[in-house]
PDB file of C-alpha atoms in Angstrom:
ATOM      1  CA  MET B  56      81.889 112.694 -10.439  1.00  0.00           C
ATOM      2  CA  ASP B  57      78.907 114.659 -11.764  1.00  0.00           C
ATOM      3  CA  THR B  58      76.471 114.754  -8.851  1.00  0.00           C
ATOM      4  CA  SER B  59      73.809 116.574 -10.843  1.00  0.00           C
ATOM      5  CA  ALA B  60      72.730 113.285 -12.431  1.00  0.00           C
ATOM      6  CA  ASN B  61      72.790 111.493  -9.074  1.00  0.00           C
ATOM      7  CA  PRO B  62      71.906 114.031  -6.361  1.00  0.00           C
ATOM      8  CA  ILE B  63      71.155 111.409  -3.717  1.00  0.00           C
ATOM      9  CA  ARG B  64      74.154 109.593  -2.288  1.00  0.00           C
ATOM     10  CA  PRO B  65      73.396 105.852  -2.478  1.00  0.00           C
ATOM     11  CA  THR B  66      73.535 103.609   0.563  1.00  0.00           C
ATOM     12  CA  ILE B  67      74.597  99.976   0.699  1.00  0.00           C
ATOM     13  CA  ASP B  68      72.396  98.196   3.239  1.00  0.00           C
ATOM     14  CA  ILE B  69      74.282  95.346   4.885  1.00  0.00           C
ATOM     15  CA  ASP B  70      72.191  92.951   6.970  1.00  0.00           C
ATOM     16  CA  ILE B  71      74.292  90.552   9.028  1.00  0.00           C
ATOM     17  CA  PHE B  72      72.576  87.455  10.409  1.00  0.00           C
ATOM     18  CA  SER B  73      74.542  85.843  13.213  1.00  0.00           C
ATOM     19  CA  ASP B  74      74.382  84.367  16.705  1.00  0.00           C
ATOM     20  CA  VAL B  75      76.208  85.506  19.820  1.00  0.00           C
ATOM     21  CA  VAL B  76      77.515  82.003  20.569  1.00  0.00           C
ATOM     22  CA  CYS B  77      78.703  81.239  17.039  1.00  0.00           C
ATOM     23  CA  PRO B  78      82.532  81.269  16.851  1.00  0.00           C
ATOM     24  CA  TRP B  79      82.592  81.885  13.093  1.00  0.00           C
ATOM     25  CA  CYS B  80      80.200  84.803  13.593  1.00  0.00           C
ATOM     26  CA  TYR B  81      82.722  86.495  15.896  1.00  0.00           C
ATOM     27  CA  ILE B  82      85.590  85.748  13.528  1.00  0.00           C
ATOM     28  CA  GLY B  83      83.472  86.931  10.608  1.00  0.00           C
ATOM     29  CA  LYS B  84      82.561  90.134  12.436  1.00  0.00           C
ATOM     30  CA  ARG B  85      86.215  90.983  12.930  1.00  0.00           C
ATOM     31  CA  ARG B  86      87.086  90.158   9.306  1.00  0.00           C
ATOM     32  CA  PHE B  87      84.144  92.161   7.940  1.00  0.00           C
ATOM     33  CA  GLU B  88      85.127  95.188  10.018  1.00  0.00           C
ATOM     34  CA  ASN B  89      88.743  94.861   8.888  1.00  0.00           C
ATOM     35  CA  GLY B  90      87.615  94.610   5.260  1.00  0.00           C
ATOM     36  CA  LEU B  91      85.538  97.758   5.653  1.00  0.00           C
ATOM     37  CA  ALA B  92      88.444  99.535   7.342  1.00  0.00           C
ATOM     38  CA  GLN B  93      90.717  98.688   4.422  1.00  0.00           C
ATOM     39  CA  ILE B  94      88.623 100.994   2.240  1.00  0.00           C
ATOM     40  CA  ASP B  95      90.507 104.201   3.013  1.00  0.00           C
ATOM     41  CA  GLU B  96      88.933 106.363   0.310  1.00  0.00           C
ATOM     42  CA  ASP B  97      85.422 107.611  -0.374  1.00  0.00           C
ATOM     43  CA  LEU B  98      83.670 105.139  -2.675  1.00  0.00           C
ATOM     44  CA  GLY B  99      80.781 107.523  -3.204  1.00  0.00           C
ATOM     45  CA  VAL B 100      78.354 105.482  -1.142  1.00  0.00           C
ATOM     46  CA  ASP B 101      77.379 105.131   2.497  1.00  0.00           C
ATOM     47  CA  PHE B 102      77.224 101.876   4.436  1.00  0.00           C
ATOM     48  CA  ASN B 103      74.282 100.990   6.679  1.00  0.00           C
ATOM     49  CA  VAL B 104      75.188  97.919   8.733  1.00  0.00           C
ATOM     50  CA  ARG B 105      72.587  96.178  10.861  1.00  0.00           C
ATOM     51  CA  TYR B 106      72.861  92.986  12.902  1.00  0.00           C
ATOM     52  CA  HIS B 107      69.960  90.538  12.927  1.00  0.00           C
ATOM     53  CA  ALA B 108      69.177  87.613  15.168  1.00  0.00           C
ATOM     54  CA  TYR B 109      69.756  83.965  14.385  1.00  0.00           C
ATOM     55  CA  GLN B 110      69.736  81.149  16.934  1.00  0.00           C
ATOM     56  CA  LEU B 111      71.889  78.082  16.500  1.00  0.00           C
ATOM     57  CA  ASP B 112      70.021  76.409  19.355  1.00  0.00           C
ATOM     58  CA  PRO B 113      66.585  78.035  19.719  1.00  0.00           C
ATOM     59  CA  ASP B 114      65.425  75.186  21.956  1.00  0.00           C
ATOM     60  CA  ALA B 115      68.073  75.816  24.611  1.00  0.00           C
ATOM     61  CA  ALA B 116      66.375  76.255  27.967  1.00  0.00           C
ATOM     62  CA  PRO B 117      66.158  79.921  29.004  1.00  0.00           C
ATOM     63  CA  GLY B 118      68.274  80.760  32.027  1.00  0.00           C
ATOM     64  CA  VAL B 119      70.297  77.531  31.864  1.00  0.00           C
ATOM     65  CA  ALA B 120      74.004  77.471  31.012  1.00  0.00           C
ATOM     66  CA  THR B 121      76.120  74.421  30.196  1.00  0.00           C
ATOM     67  CA  PRO B 122      79.817  74.112  29.337  1.00  0.00           C
ATOM     68  CA  VAL B 123      80.246  74.545  25.599  1.00  0.00           C
ATOM     69  CA  ALA B 124      82.501  71.476  25.417  1.00  0.00           C
ATOM     70  CA  GLU B 125      79.584  69.294  26.547  1.00  0.00           C
ATOM     71  CA  GLY B 126      77.300  70.690  23.869  1.00  0.00           C
ATOM     72  CA  TYR B 127      79.902  70.240  21.162  1.00  0.00           C
ATOM     73  CA  ALA B 128      80.575  66.655  22.283  1.00  0.00           C
ATOM     74  CA  LYS B 129      76.888  65.805  21.915  1.00  0.00           C
ATOM     75  CA  LYS B 130      76.563  67.533  18.561  1.00  0.00           C
ATOM     76  CA  PHE B 131      79.825  66.466  16.909  1.00  0.00           C
ATOM     77  CA  GLY B 132      80.365  62.906  18.082  1.00  0.00           C
ATOM     78  CA  GLY B 133      82.201  62.902  21.367  1.00  0.00           C
ATOM     79  CA  PRO B 134      84.755  64.800  23.496  1.00  0.00           C
ATOM     80  CA  GLU B 135      87.743  64.224  21.206  1.00  0.00           C
ATOM     81  CA  LYS B 136      86.038  65.663  18.136  1.00  0.00           C
ATOM     82  CA  ALA B 137      84.666  68.546  20.218  1.00  0.00           C
ATOM     83  CA  ALA B 138      88.147  69.355  21.542  1.00  0.00           C
ATOM     84  CA  GLU B 139      89.526  69.313  18.010  1.00  0.00           C
ATOM     85  CA  ILE B 140      86.884  71.727  16.736  1.00  0.00           C
ATOM     86  CA  LEU B 141      87.237  74.071  19.685  1.00  0.00           C
ATOM     87  CA  ALA B 142      91.022  74.119  19.336  1.00  0.00           C
ATOM     88  CA  HIS B 143      90.691  74.957  15.640  1.00  0.00           C
ATOM     89  CA  VAL B 144      88.328  77.900  16.145  1.00  0.00           C
ATOM     90  CA  THR B 145      90.456  79.164  19.046  1.00  0.00           C
ATOM     91  CA  THR B 146      93.576  79.184  16.869  1.00  0.00           C
ATOM     92  CA  THR B 147      91.729  80.826  13.981  1.00  0.00           C
ATOM     93  CA  ALA B 148      90.271  83.486  16.261  1.00  0.00           C
ATOM     94  CA  ALA B 149      93.720  84.283  17.663  1.00  0.00           C
ATOM     95  CA  GLU B 150      94.989  84.893  14.129  1.00  0.00           C
ATOM     96  CA  ASP B 151      92.277  87.560  13.832  1.00  0.00           C
ATOM     97  CA  GLY B 152      93.134  89.128  17.190  1.00  0.00           C
ATOM     98  CA  ILE B 153      90.329  87.542  19.218  1.00  0.00           C
ATOM     99  CA  GLU B 154      90.859  85.626  22.470  1.00  0.00           C
ATOM    100  CA  PHE B 155      88.721  82.518  22.803  1.00  0.00           C
ATOM    101  CA  ASN B 156      88.600  80.736  26.180  1.00  0.00           C
ATOM    102  CA  MET B 157      86.376  77.864  25.150  1.00  0.00           C
ATOM    103  CA  ASP B 158      87.301  75.865  28.250  1.00  0.00           C
ATOM    104  CA  LYS B 159      85.120  78.204  30.295  1.00  0.00           C
ATOM    105  CA  ALA B 160      82.511  79.263  27.706  1.00  0.00           C
ATOM    106  CA  LEU B 161      78.917  78.587  28.754  1.00  0.00           C
ATOM    107  CA  ARG B 162      76.328  77.775  26.100  1.00  0.00           C
ATOM    108  CA  ALA B 163      72.944  79.400  26.733  1.00  0.00           C
ATOM    109  CA  ASN B 164      69.762  80.526  25.028  1.00  0.00           C
ATOM    110  CA  THR B 165      70.584  83.751  23.174  1.00  0.00           C
ATOM    111  CA  LEU B 166      67.151  85.345  22.833  1.00  0.00           C
ATOM    112  CA  LEU B 167      67.799  87.866  25.622  1.00  0.00           C
ATOM    113  CA  ALA B 168      71.165  88.781  24.127  1.00  0.00           C
ATOM    114  CA  HIS B 169      69.590  89.311  20.707  1.00  0.00           C
ATOM    115  CA  ARG B 170      66.983  91.584  22.263  1.00  0.00           C
ATOM    116  CA  LEU B 171      69.769  93.709  23.714  1.00  0.00           C
ATOM    117  CA  ILE B 172      71.425  93.934  20.295  1.00  0.00           C
ATOM    118  CA  TRP B 173      68.056  94.923  18.814  1.00  0.00           C
ATOM    119  CA  LEU B 174      67.759  97.628  21.528  1.00  0.00           C
ATOM    120  CA  ALA B 175      71.154  98.971  20.555  1.00  0.00           C
ATOM    121  CA  GLY B 176      69.861  99.377  17.001  1.00  0.00           C
ATOM    122  CA  LEU B 177      67.151 101.859  17.999  1.00  0.00           C
ATOM    123  CA  PRO B 178      67.724 105.525  17.092  1.00  0.00           C
ATOM    124  CA  ASP B 179      68.115 106.734  20.682  1.00  0.00           C
ATOM    125  CA  SER B 180      70.595 104.037  21.730  1.00  0.00           C
ATOM    126  CA  PRO B 181      73.747 105.358  23.436  1.00  0.00           C
ATOM    127  CA  VAL B 182      75.842 102.666  21.745  1.00  0.00           C
ATOM    128  CA  ALA B 183      76.090 101.225  18.243  1.00  0.00           C
ATOM    129  CA  GLN B 184      74.827  97.709  17.514  1.00  0.00           C
ATOM    130  CA  ALA B 185      78.302  96.556  16.498  1.00  0.00           C
ATOM    131  CA  VAL B 186      79.687  97.650  19.872  1.00  0.00           C
ATOM    132  CA  MET B 187      76.963  95.830  21.781  1.00  0.00           C
ATOM    133  CA  LYS B 188      77.472  92.722  19.664  1.00  0.00           C
ATOM    134  CA  GLU B 189      81.215  92.838  20.303  1.00  0.00           C
ATOM    135  CA  ARG B 190      80.735  93.198  24.070  1.00  0.00           C
ATOM    136  CA  LEU B 191      78.346  90.257  24.298  1.00  0.00           C
ATOM    137  CA  MET B 192      80.568  88.032  22.190  1.00  0.00           C
ATOM    138  CA  GLN B 193      83.502  88.979  24.387  1.00  0.00           C
ATOM    139  CA  ALA B 194      81.439  88.084  27.450  1.00  0.00           C
ATOM    140  CA  TYR B 195      80.776  84.633  26.012  1.00  0.00           C
ATOM    141  CA  PHE B 196      83.957  83.688  24.185  1.00  0.00           C
ATOM    142  CA  THR B 197      86.590  85.477  26.284  1.00  0.00           C
ATOM    143  CA  ASP B 198      85.149  86.030  29.737  1.00  0.00           C
ATOM    144  CA  GLY B 199      83.151  82.802  30.149  1.00  0.00           C
ATOM    145  CA  GLN B 200      80.032  84.659  31.284  1.00  0.00           C
ATOM    146  CA  HIS B 201      76.454  83.385  31.174  1.00  0.00           C
ATOM    147  CA  ILE B 202      75.019  85.500  28.350  1.00  0.00           C
ATOM    148  CA  GLY B 203      71.521  84.163  28.996  1.00  0.00           C
ATOM    149  CA  ASN B 204      71.558  85.741  32.459  1.00  0.00           C
ATOM    150  CA  PRO B 205      69.761  89.128  32.651  1.00  0.00           C
ATOM    151  CA  ASP B 206      72.180  90.421  35.292  1.00  0.00           C
ATOM    152  CA  VAL B 207      75.189  89.667  33.079  1.00  0.00           C
ATOM    153  CA  LEU B 208      73.542  91.289  30.068  1.00  0.00           C
ATOM    154  CA  ALA B 209      72.514  94.344  32.079  1.00  0.00           C
ATOM    155  CA  ALA B 210      76.083  94.764  33.371  1.00  0.00           C
ATOM    156  CA  CYS B 211      77.430  94.679  29.806  1.00  0.00           C
ATOM    157  CA  ALA B 212      74.898  97.263  28.637  1.00  0.00           C
ATOM    158  CA  ILE B 213      75.512  99.549  31.621  1.00  0.00           C
ATOM    159  CA  GLU B 214      79.258  99.345  30.997  1.00  0.00           C
ATOM    160  CA  LEU B 215      78.618 100.634  27.466  1.00  0.00           C
ATOM    161  CA  GLY B 216      76.461 103.569  28.539  1.00  0.00           C
ATOM    162  CA  PHE B 217      72.895 102.371  29.096  1.00  0.00           C
ATOM    163  CA  ALA B 218      71.163 103.577  32.257  1.00  0.00           C
ATOM    164  CA  ARG B 219      70.751 100.783  34.793  1.00  0.00           C
ATOM    165  CA  ASP B 220      67.015 101.319  35.346  1.00  0.00           C
ATOM    166  CA  ASP B 221      66.325 101.470  31.620  1.00  0.00           C
ATOM    167  CA  VAL B 222      68.150  98.279  30.688  1.00  0.00           C
ATOM    168  CA  GLU B 223      66.880  96.294  33.668  1.00  0.00           C
ATOM    169  CA  SER B 224      63.321  97.369  32.896  1.00  0.00           C
ATOM    170  CA  PHE B 225      63.815  96.421  29.235  1.00  0.00           C
ATOM    171  CA  LEU B 226      65.165  92.961  30.011  1.00  0.00           C
ATOM    172  CA  SER B 227      62.314  92.199  32.394  1.00  0.00           C
ATOM    173  CA  SER B 228      59.724  93.219  29.787  1.00  0.00           C
ATOM    174  CA  ASP B 229      58.596  91.701  26.502  1.00  0.00           C
ATOM    175  CA  GLN B 230      59.892  94.622  24.456  1.00  0.00           C
ATOM    176  CA  GLY B 231      61.807  93.500  21.387  1.00  0.00           C
ATOM    177  CA  VAL B 232      60.698  89.863  21.640  1.00  0.00           C
ATOM    178  CA  ALA B 233      58.367  90.033  18.634  1.00  0.00           C
ATOM    179  CA  GLU B 234      60.929  91.970  16.614  1.00  0.00           C
ATOM    180  CA  VAL B 235      63.730  89.513  17.325  1.00  0.00           C
ATOM    181  CA  ARG B 236      61.523  86.538  16.531  1.00  0.00           C
ATOM    182  CA  ALA B 237      60.577  88.274  13.269  1.00  0.00           C
ATOM    183  CA  GLU B 238      64.274  88.596  12.385  1.00  0.00           C
ATOM    184  CA  ILE B 239      64.792  84.884  12.994  1.00  0.00           C
ATOM    185  CA  GLU B 240      61.764  84.079  10.858  1.00  0.00           C
ATOM    186  CA  ASP B 241      63.010  86.451   8.148  1.00  0.00           C
ATOM    187  CA  ALA B 242      66.283  84.527   8.002  1.00  0.00           C
ATOM    188  CA  ARG B 243      64.438  81.236   7.635  1.00  0.00           C
ATOM    189  CA  ASP B 244      62.083  82.633   4.980  1.00  0.00           C
ATOM    190  CA  ASN B 245      65.057  83.842   2.962  1.00  0.00           C
ATOM    191  CA  GLY B 246      66.820  80.483   3.029  1.00  0.00           C
ATOM    192  CA  ILE B 247      69.486  81.364   5.573  1.00  0.00           C
ATOM    193  CA  THR B 248      70.375  78.130   7.312  1.00  0.00           C
ATOM    194  CA  ALA B 249      73.912  78.876   8.501  1.00  0.00           C
ATOM    195  CA  VAL B 250      75.635  81.888   9.984  1.00  0.00           C
ATOM    196  CA  PRO B 251      77.216  84.278   9.584  1.00  0.00           C
ATOM    197  CA  THR B 252      75.446  85.396   6.431  1.00  0.00           C
ATOM    198  CA  TYR B 253      75.906  88.877   4.986  1.00  0.00           C
ATOM    199  CA  VAL B 254      73.102  90.236   2.801  1.00  0.00           C
ATOM    200  CA  PHE B 255      73.765  93.277   0.632  1.00  0.00           C
ATOM    201  CA  ASN B 256      70.840  95.476  -0.416  1.00  0.00           C
ATOM    202  CA  ARG B 257      68.510  92.501   0.077  1.00  0.00           C
ATOM    203  CA  GLU B 258      69.811  91.157  -3.240  1.00  0.00           C
ATOM    204  CA  TRP B 259      73.177  89.448  -2.786  1.00  0.00           C
ATOM    205  CA  SER B 260      74.362  87.273   0.069  1.00  0.00           C
ATOM    206  CA  VAL B 261      77.799  86.187   1.154  1.00  0.00           C
ATOM    207  CA  PRO B 262      77.913  83.231   3.576  1.00  0.00           C
ATOM    208  CA  GLY B 263      80.612  82.461   6.093  1.00  0.00           C
ATOM    209  CA  ALA B 264      83.564  84.209   7.742  1.00  0.00           C
ATOM    210  CA  GLN B 265      85.269  85.346   4.557  1.00  0.00           C
ATOM    211  CA  ASP B 266      88.708  86.944   4.574  1.00  0.00           C
ATOM    212  CA  ALA B 267      88.876  90.711   5.078  1.00  0.00           C
ATOM    213  CA  SER B 268      90.128  91.135   1.523  1.00  0.00           C
ATOM    214  CA  THR B 269      87.064  89.302   0.197  1.00  0.00           C
ATOM    215  CA  PHE B 270      84.736  91.609   2.100  1.00  0.00           C
ATOM    216  CA  GLU B 271      86.639  94.623   0.827  1.00  0.00           C
ATOM    217  CA  LYS B 272      86.325  93.379  -2.751  1.00  0.00           C
ATOM    218  CA  VAL B 273      82.599  92.726  -2.392  1.00  0.00           C
ATOM    219  CA  LEU B 274      81.961  96.195  -0.982  1.00  0.00           C
ATOM    220  CA  ARG B 275      83.982  97.856  -3.735  1.00  0.00           C
ATOM    221  CA  ASN B 276      82.161  95.908  -6.451  1.00  0.00           C
ATOM    222  CA  ILE B 277      78.700  96.698  -5.084  1.00  0.00           C
ATOM    223  CA  ALA B 278      79.597 100.381  -4.712  1.00  0.00           C
ATOM    224  CA  ALA B 279      80.864 100.520  -8.302  1.00  0.00           C
ATOM    225  CA  ASN B 280      77.714  98.818  -9.599  1.00  0.00           C
ATOM    226  CA  MET B 281      75.454 101.205  -7.706  1.00  0.00           C
ATOM    227  CA  LEU B 282      77.212 104.214  -9.206  1.00  0.00           C
ATOM    228  CA  LYS B 283      77.003 103.009 -12.782  1.00  0.00           C
ATOM    229  CA  PRO B 284      74.728 105.243 -14.863  1.00  0.00           C
ATOM    230  CA  ALA B 285      71.404 103.688 -15.713  1.00  0.00           C
ATOM    231  CA  THR B 286      71.103 102.398 -19.263  1.00  0.00           C
ATOM    232  CA  ASP B 287      68.032 102.004 -21.414  1.00  0.00           C
TER     233      ASP B 287
END
């Protein structure tokens, strides 16, 4: 490739809108990462992945946790339908190497968790956003922890490398609240009504937990298009 005509290496910005308590967001995260990992050669571009907040239940009471089965029963028409849905996502997650223990999962307001993910996206963070997102989803889906509880969130962040005083001070402040709410509003303003949604270069969006091969194909196509020489 002649770099003289294109001295700046292009970057594909990938904005992922998702919620910590969304099963398809966790499954989609794993599939997206597997799709990216399947690209074992240099495509001539860099990837800049950022996670953005979305709340499936923004009206959930802060600090209150309820069994996920109860919430699904209310939303989807009773315990039998809820059990069917939860069994389906559990089986699907297992096929992607993720352990769901929905019998002990606790639904909670996710604003605090999203603030922690936002914090992990700052330049001086000791851990990548994707790692923080993974840990919080594991806490919810696998460990049955209350991810609306500041102590639980702080423990997860400390485990990943944040200083205890720093993360506890952050969670007890209002830092990141405006930024997270702006992300949620940005999703709404751009017509995102379901998650996960993957937005590439603020131009193209791919909804849902697509297969890893689909994500790989999308990334390859966008990279190829970005490297095409400009035409008059």
